[in-house]
Amino acid sequence: MDLATVVGLSVGMLLIVGSIVMGGNFMIFIHIPSLIIVFGGAFMATMINFKLGEMIGVAGVLKKAFFSDSTNPVATVEMICEISRTARKGGLLAIEKEVDKIEDVFLKKGLEMVVDGTEPQTIRGIMETEISYLQQRHTSGANIFNQLGMYAPSFGMIGTLIGLIAMLQELSDPSNIGAGMAVALITTFYGALGANMFFLPLTGKLKTRSAEEVVFKEMVIEGVLSIQMGEHPNNIARKLLNFLPPKEREQANTDAK
């Protein structure tokens, strides 16, 4: 679970709802037609921009914002260094049993190509192509939430205009103007809240997640090729630790720090 996402959304909503409750009548902020206009309209407009399959898979994309990847960069560096020691002692074929036990699919695929005797340029090309398409998928997911963040305020304004038109038809009764104006402005509130509390922040988190995963996979590529080239484990560790933040480097249980 990503605590930053959960705490940010929870506390943010708590502050907004708390402020509304302290201000008086909470129920005036609940208006179902306005919710339908803003979020239904934003979702449908966003759907026009993307393929149906991408929109259906939005729940899977959203999951990345709330749950951290299970990969452990420090443990991966240590694993790569240990495999490199085995390869230097017994040759590349000696790591085959260790490769079968690896859970990380990307690392396992790279080392399988090493064991098969694939050329380094081919290995790099295949693995970098996978990263490229991974970035495309992540970008598509982030763009969905970015578009929702763009359209939500616009549909909030559309809802407000609808409310104002309806209110202007009732000018014969001045007592209804205040209530009509309040209802009209609710959609603007929903649009601004949805964009700035949910959609745009989630866009940023998904981009951050994507960048982290790309850096991790680039580190794996360098590790795989270093094993194939027969580099010393200490040199491999020094190289791979450069991909990690300073705090994670300190955690690495390797000979090179």
Short mmCIF file of C-alpha atoms in Angstrom, two decimals:
data_model
loop_
_atom_site.label_atom_id
_atom_site.label_comp_id
_atom_site.label_asym_id
_atom_site.label_seq_id
_atom_site.Cartn_x
_atom_site.Cartn_y
_atom_site.Cartn_z
CA MET A 1 0.00 0.00 0.00
CA ASP A 2 1.34 3.44 -0.94
CA LEU A 3 0.85 5.48 2.24
CA ALA A 4 1.58 8.80 0.53
CA THR A 5 -1.35 8.33 -1.87
CA VAL A 6 -3.73 7.05 0.80
CA VAL A 7 -2.82 9.71 3.37
CA GLY A 8 -2.88 12.51 0.80
CA LEU A 9 -6.34 11.63 -0.49
CA SER A 10 -7.79 10.79 2.93
CA VAL A 11 -6.50 13.85 4.77
CA GLY A 12 -7.26 16.11 1.81
CA MET A 13 -10.87 14.98 1.68
CA LEU A 14 -11.13 15.14 5.47
CA LEU A 15 -10.00 18.77 5.45
CA ILE A 16 -12.49 19.71 2.73
CA VAL A 17 -15.43 17.82 4.24
CA GLY A 18 -14.54 19.10 7.70
CA SER A 19 -14.51 22.68 6.47
CA ILE A 20 -17.92 22.21 4.85
CA VAL A 21 -19.40 20.67 8.00
CA MET A 22 -18.00 23.48 10.15
CA GLY A 23 -19.56 25.98 7.77
CA GLY A 24 -23.08 24.71 8.29
CA ASN A 25 -25.37 22.73 5.98
CA PHE A 26 -23.46 19.77 4.54
CA MET A 27 -26.40 18.41 2.55
CA ILE A 28 -26.49 21.37 0.16
CA PHE A 29 -23.23 20.03 -1.28
CA ILE A 30 -24.87 16.74 -2.25
CA HIS A 31 -26.50 17.01 -5.68
CA ILE A 32 -26.74 13.83 -7.77
CA PRO A 33 -27.50 15.48 -11.16
CA SER A 34 -24.36 17.61 -10.77
CA LEU A 35 -22.28 14.51 -10.02
CA ILE A 36 -23.61 12.84 -13.15
CA ILE A 37 -22.86 15.86 -15.34
CA VAL A 38 -19.30 16.32 -14.07
CA PHE A 39 -17.99 12.79 -13.67
CA GLY A 40 -20.18 11.10 -16.25
CA GLY A 41 -19.45 13.80 -18.81
CA ALA A 42 -15.71 13.83 -18.08
CA PHE A 43 -15.49 10.05 -18.38
CA MET A 44 -17.41 9.95 -21.67
CA ALA A 45 -15.36 12.79 -23.16
CA THR A 46 -12.16 11.02 -22.11
CA MET A 47 -13.41 7.79 -23.68
CA ILE A 48 -13.50 9.53 -27.06
CA ASN A 49 -9.73 10.10 -26.77
CA PHE A 50 -8.79 6.48 -26.09
CA LYS A 51 -9.54 2.93 -27.12
CA LEU A 52 -12.30 1.11 -25.27
CA GLY A 53 -9.82 -1.46 -23.95
CA GLU A 54 -7.69 1.28 -22.41
CA MET A 55 -10.70 2.75 -20.63
CA ILE A 56 -11.82 -0.64 -19.35
CA GLY A 57 -8.33 -1.25 -17.99
CA VAL A 58 -8.29 2.02 -16.06
CA ALA A 59 -8.89 0.18 -12.76
CA GLY A 60 -5.68 -1.77 -13.24
CA VAL A 61 -3.81 1.44 -13.95
CA LEU A 62 -5.28 3.08 -10.86
CA LYS A 63 -4.03 0.18 -8.74
CA LYS A 64 -0.45 1.27 -9.42
CA ALA A 65 -1.11 4.58 -7.67
CA PHE A 66 -2.24 2.87 -4.46
CA PHE A 67 0.06 -0.15 -4.31
CA SER A 68 3.85 -0.09 -4.44
CA ASP A 69 5.71 -2.42 -6.77
CA SER A 70 6.97 -5.54 -5.01
CA THR A 71 10.44 -5.22 -6.56
CA ASN A 72 13.32 -4.55 -4.15
CA PRO A 73 16.18 -2.76 -5.96
CA VAL A 74 18.70 -3.41 -3.17
CA ALA A 75 17.91 -7.13 -3.08
CA THR A 76 18.09 -7.24 -6.87
CA VAL A 77 21.58 -5.70 -6.87
CA GLU A 78 22.72 -8.27 -4.31
CA MET A 79 21.17 -11.09 -6.36
CA ILE A 80 22.88 -9.94 -9.55
CA CYS A 81 26.23 -9.74 -7.75
CA GLU A 82 25.79 -13.23 -6.32
CA ILE A 83 24.91 -14.64 -9.75
CA SER A 84 27.96 -12.90 -11.22
CA ARG A 85 30.17 -14.70 -8.66
CA THR A 86 28.70 -18.02 -9.73
CA ALA A 87 29.24 -17.17 -13.41
CA ARG A 88 32.89 -16.20 -12.83
CA LYS A 89 33.58 -19.46 -11.00
CA GLY A 90 31.69 -21.95 -13.16
CA GLY A 91 30.92 -20.14 -16.41
CA LEU A 92 27.64 -18.75 -17.72
CA LEU A 93 25.99 -22.17 -17.94
CA ALA A 94 26.52 -22.59 -14.19
CA ILE A 95 23.90 -19.93 -13.40
CA GLU A 96 21.06 -21.80 -15.11
CA LYS A 97 19.73 -23.33 -11.87
CA GLU A 98 19.81 -19.95 -10.12
CA VAL A 99 18.01 -18.32 -13.04
CA ASP A 100 15.12 -20.79 -12.73
CA LYS A 101 14.52 -19.59 -9.14
CA ILE A 102 14.31 -15.88 -10.03
CA GLU A 103 10.82 -14.39 -9.62
CA ASP A 104 11.43 -11.11 -11.46
CA VAL A 105 10.32 -11.89 -15.02
CA PHE A 106 12.40 -9.14 -16.65
CA LEU A 107 15.65 -10.19 -14.94
CA LYS A 108 14.94 -13.86 -15.56
CA LYS A 109 14.31 -13.26 -19.26
CA GLY A 110 17.59 -11.37 -19.62
CA LEU A 111 19.65 -14.03 -17.85
CA GLU A 112 18.01 -16.80 -19.88
CA MET A 113 19.25 -15.07 -23.02
CA VAL A 114 22.72 -14.87 -21.47
CA VAL A 115 22.69 -18.62 -20.76
CA ASP A 116 21.50 -19.25 -24.33
CA GLY A 117 24.55 -17.40 -25.66
CA THR A 118 22.63 -14.49 -27.20
CA GLU A 119 24.75 -11.55 -28.40
CA PRO A 120 24.94 -8.58 -25.98
CA GLN A 121 23.55 -6.15 -28.57
CA THR A 122 20.57 -8.43 -29.15
CA ILE A 123 19.90 -8.77 -25.42
CA ARG A 124 20.02 -5.01 -24.93
CA GLY A 125 17.78 -4.44 -27.94
CA ILE A 126 15.12 -6.91 -26.78
CA MET A 127 15.07 -5.64 -23.21
CA GLU A 128 15.06 -1.96 -24.19
CA THR A 129 12.18 -2.61 -26.58
CA GLU A 130 10.21 -4.08 -23.69
CA ILE A 131 10.93 -0.95 -21.64
CA SER A 132 9.81 1.24 -24.53
CA TYR A 133 6.43 -0.47 -24.79
CA LEU A 134 6.10 -0.44 -21.01
CA GLN A 135 6.52 3.35 -21.08
CA GLN A 136 3.86 3.62 -23.79
CA ARG A 137 1.36 1.67 -21.68
CA HIS A 138 2.14 3.72 -18.60
CA THR A 139 1.89 6.97 -20.53
CA SER A 140 -1.51 5.95 -21.87
CA GLY A 141 -2.77 5.20 -18.34
CA ALA A 142 -1.48 8.48 -16.94
CA ASN A 143 -2.97 10.38 -19.88
CA ILE A 144 -6.42 8.99 -19.10
CA PHE A 145 -6.37 10.58 -15.65
CA ASN A 146 -4.81 13.74 -17.04
CA GLN A 147 -7.68 14.06 -19.52
CA LEU A 148 -10.21 13.45 -16.75
CA GLY A 149 -8.53 16.25 -14.82
CA MET A 150 -8.86 18.55 -17.82
CA TYR A 151 -12.48 17.72 -18.60
CA ALA A 152 -13.91 17.67 -15.05
CA PRO A 153 -13.71 21.47 -14.51
CA SER A 154 -15.09 22.05 -18.02
CA PHE A 155 -18.13 19.89 -17.35
CA GLY A 156 -18.44 21.61 -14.00
CA MET A 157 -18.83 24.87 -15.89
CA ILE A 158 -21.30 23.27 -18.30
CA GLY A 159 -23.37 22.12 -15.34
CA THR A 160 -23.24 25.61 -13.86
CA LEU A 161 -24.48 27.10 -17.13
CA ILE A 162 -27.34 24.60 -17.20
CA GLY A 163 -28.24 25.58 -13.66
CA LEU A 164 -28.10 29.30 -14.45
CA ILE A 165 -30.35 28.86 -17.48
CA ALA A 166 -32.87 26.99 -15.36
CA MET A 167 -32.62 29.65 -12.64
CA LEU A 168 -33.18 32.53 -15.07
CA GLN A 169 -36.45 30.96 -16.12
CA GLU A 170 -37.68 31.38 -12.55
CA LEU A 171 -36.88 35.08 -12.13
CA SER A 172 -40.56 35.74 -11.51
CA ASP A 173 -39.99 34.38 -7.98
CA PRO A 174 -36.96 36.19 -6.46
CA SER A 175 -37.03 33.94 -3.40
CA ASN A 176 -35.75 31.02 -5.49
CA ILE A 177 -32.75 32.84 -6.94
CA GLY A 178 -30.40 32.12 -4.01
CA ALA A 179 -31.16 28.41 -3.91
CA GLY A 180 -30.97 28.16 -7.70
CA MET A 181 -27.57 29.87 -7.78
CA ALA A 182 -26.23 27.52 -5.08
CA VAL A 183 -27.28 24.45 -7.04
CA ALA A 184 -25.81 25.90 -10.23
CA LEU A 185 -22.41 26.41 -8.59
CA ILE A 186 -22.26 22.90 -7.14
CA THR A 187 -21.11 21.46 -10.47
CA THR A 188 -18.20 23.90 -10.62
CA PHE A 189 -17.23 22.76 -7.13
CA TYR A 190 -17.40 19.08 -8.13
CA GLY A 191 -15.31 19.69 -11.23
CA ALA A 192 -12.59 21.59 -9.37
CA LEU A 193 -12.53 19.03 -6.55
CA GLY A 194 -12.37 16.04 -8.87
CA ALA A 195 -9.57 17.52 -10.96
CA ASN A 196 -7.36 18.88 -8.19
CA MET A 197 -7.96 16.31 -5.45
CA PHE A 198 -8.11 13.13 -7.53
CA PHE A 199 -7.38 13.11 -11.25
CA LEU A 200 -4.34 15.40 -11.56
CA PRO A 201 -2.56 14.15 -8.41
CA LEU A 202 -3.10 10.55 -9.56
CA THR A 203 -1.63 11.49 -12.94
CA GLY A 204 1.50 12.69 -11.19
CA LYS A 205 1.76 9.54 -9.06
CA LEU A 206 1.40 7.27 -12.10
CA LYS A 207 4.18 9.16 -13.89
CA THR A 208 6.39 8.79 -10.82
CA ARG A 209 5.67 5.05 -10.66
CA SER A 210 6.51 4.68 -14.35
CA ALA A 211 9.82 6.54 -13.98
CA GLU A 212 10.80 4.35 -11.01
CA GLU A 213 10.04 1.15 -12.91
CA VAL A 214 11.98 2.29 -15.97
CA VAL A 215 15.07 3.11 -13.88
CA PHE A 216 14.82 -0.29 -12.18
CA LYS A 217 14.64 -2.13 -15.49
CA GLU A 218 17.54 -0.12 -16.93
CA MET A 219 19.56 -1.17 -13.89
CA VAL A 220 18.63 -4.80 -14.56
CA ILE A 221 19.82 -4.52 -18.17
CA GLU A 222 23.21 -3.23 -17.04
CA GLY A 223 23.45 -6.02 -14.49
CA VAL A 224 22.60 -8.73 -17.02
CA LEU A 225 25.14 -7.47 -19.56
CA SER A 226 27.80 -7.09 -16.86
CA ILE A 227 27.34 -10.74 -15.89
CA GLN A 228 27.67 -11.75 -19.53
CA MET A 229 30.90 -9.74 -19.86
CA GLY A 230 32.35 -11.41 -16.78
CA GLU A 231 32.87 -8.23 -14.78
CA HIS A 232 33.97 -8.44 -11.16
CA PRO A 233 31.01 -8.52 -8.71
CA ASN A 234 32.35 -5.49 -6.83
CA ASN A 235 32.47 -3.44 -10.02
CA ILE A 236 28.97 -4.57 -10.93
CA ALA A 237 27.75 -3.48 -7.49
CA ARG A 238 29.36 -0.06 -7.85
CA LYS A 239 27.78 0.38 -11.26
CA LEU A 240 24.28 -0.72 -10.25
CA LEU A 241 24.21 1.21 -6.98
CA ASN A 242 24.43 4.40 -9.03
CA PHE A 243 20.85 3.72 -10.12
CA LEU A 244 19.62 3.83 -6.51
CA PRO A 245 18.88 6.78 -4.20
CA PRO A 246 21.56 7.43 -1.51
CA LYS A 247 19.47 5.89 1.28
CA GLU A 248 19.01 2.64 -0.63
CA ARG A 249 22.72 2.52 -1.45
CA GLU A 250 23.49 2.47 2.25
CA GLN A 251 21.18 -0.52 2.69
CA ALA A 252 22.98 -2.56 0.06
CA ASN A 253 24.79 -5.48 1.65
CA THR A 254 27.64 -5.59 -0.88
CA ASP A 255 31.39 -5.18 -0.79
CA ALA A 256 31.16 -1.89 -2.71
CA LYS A 257 29.39 1.09 -1.20
#
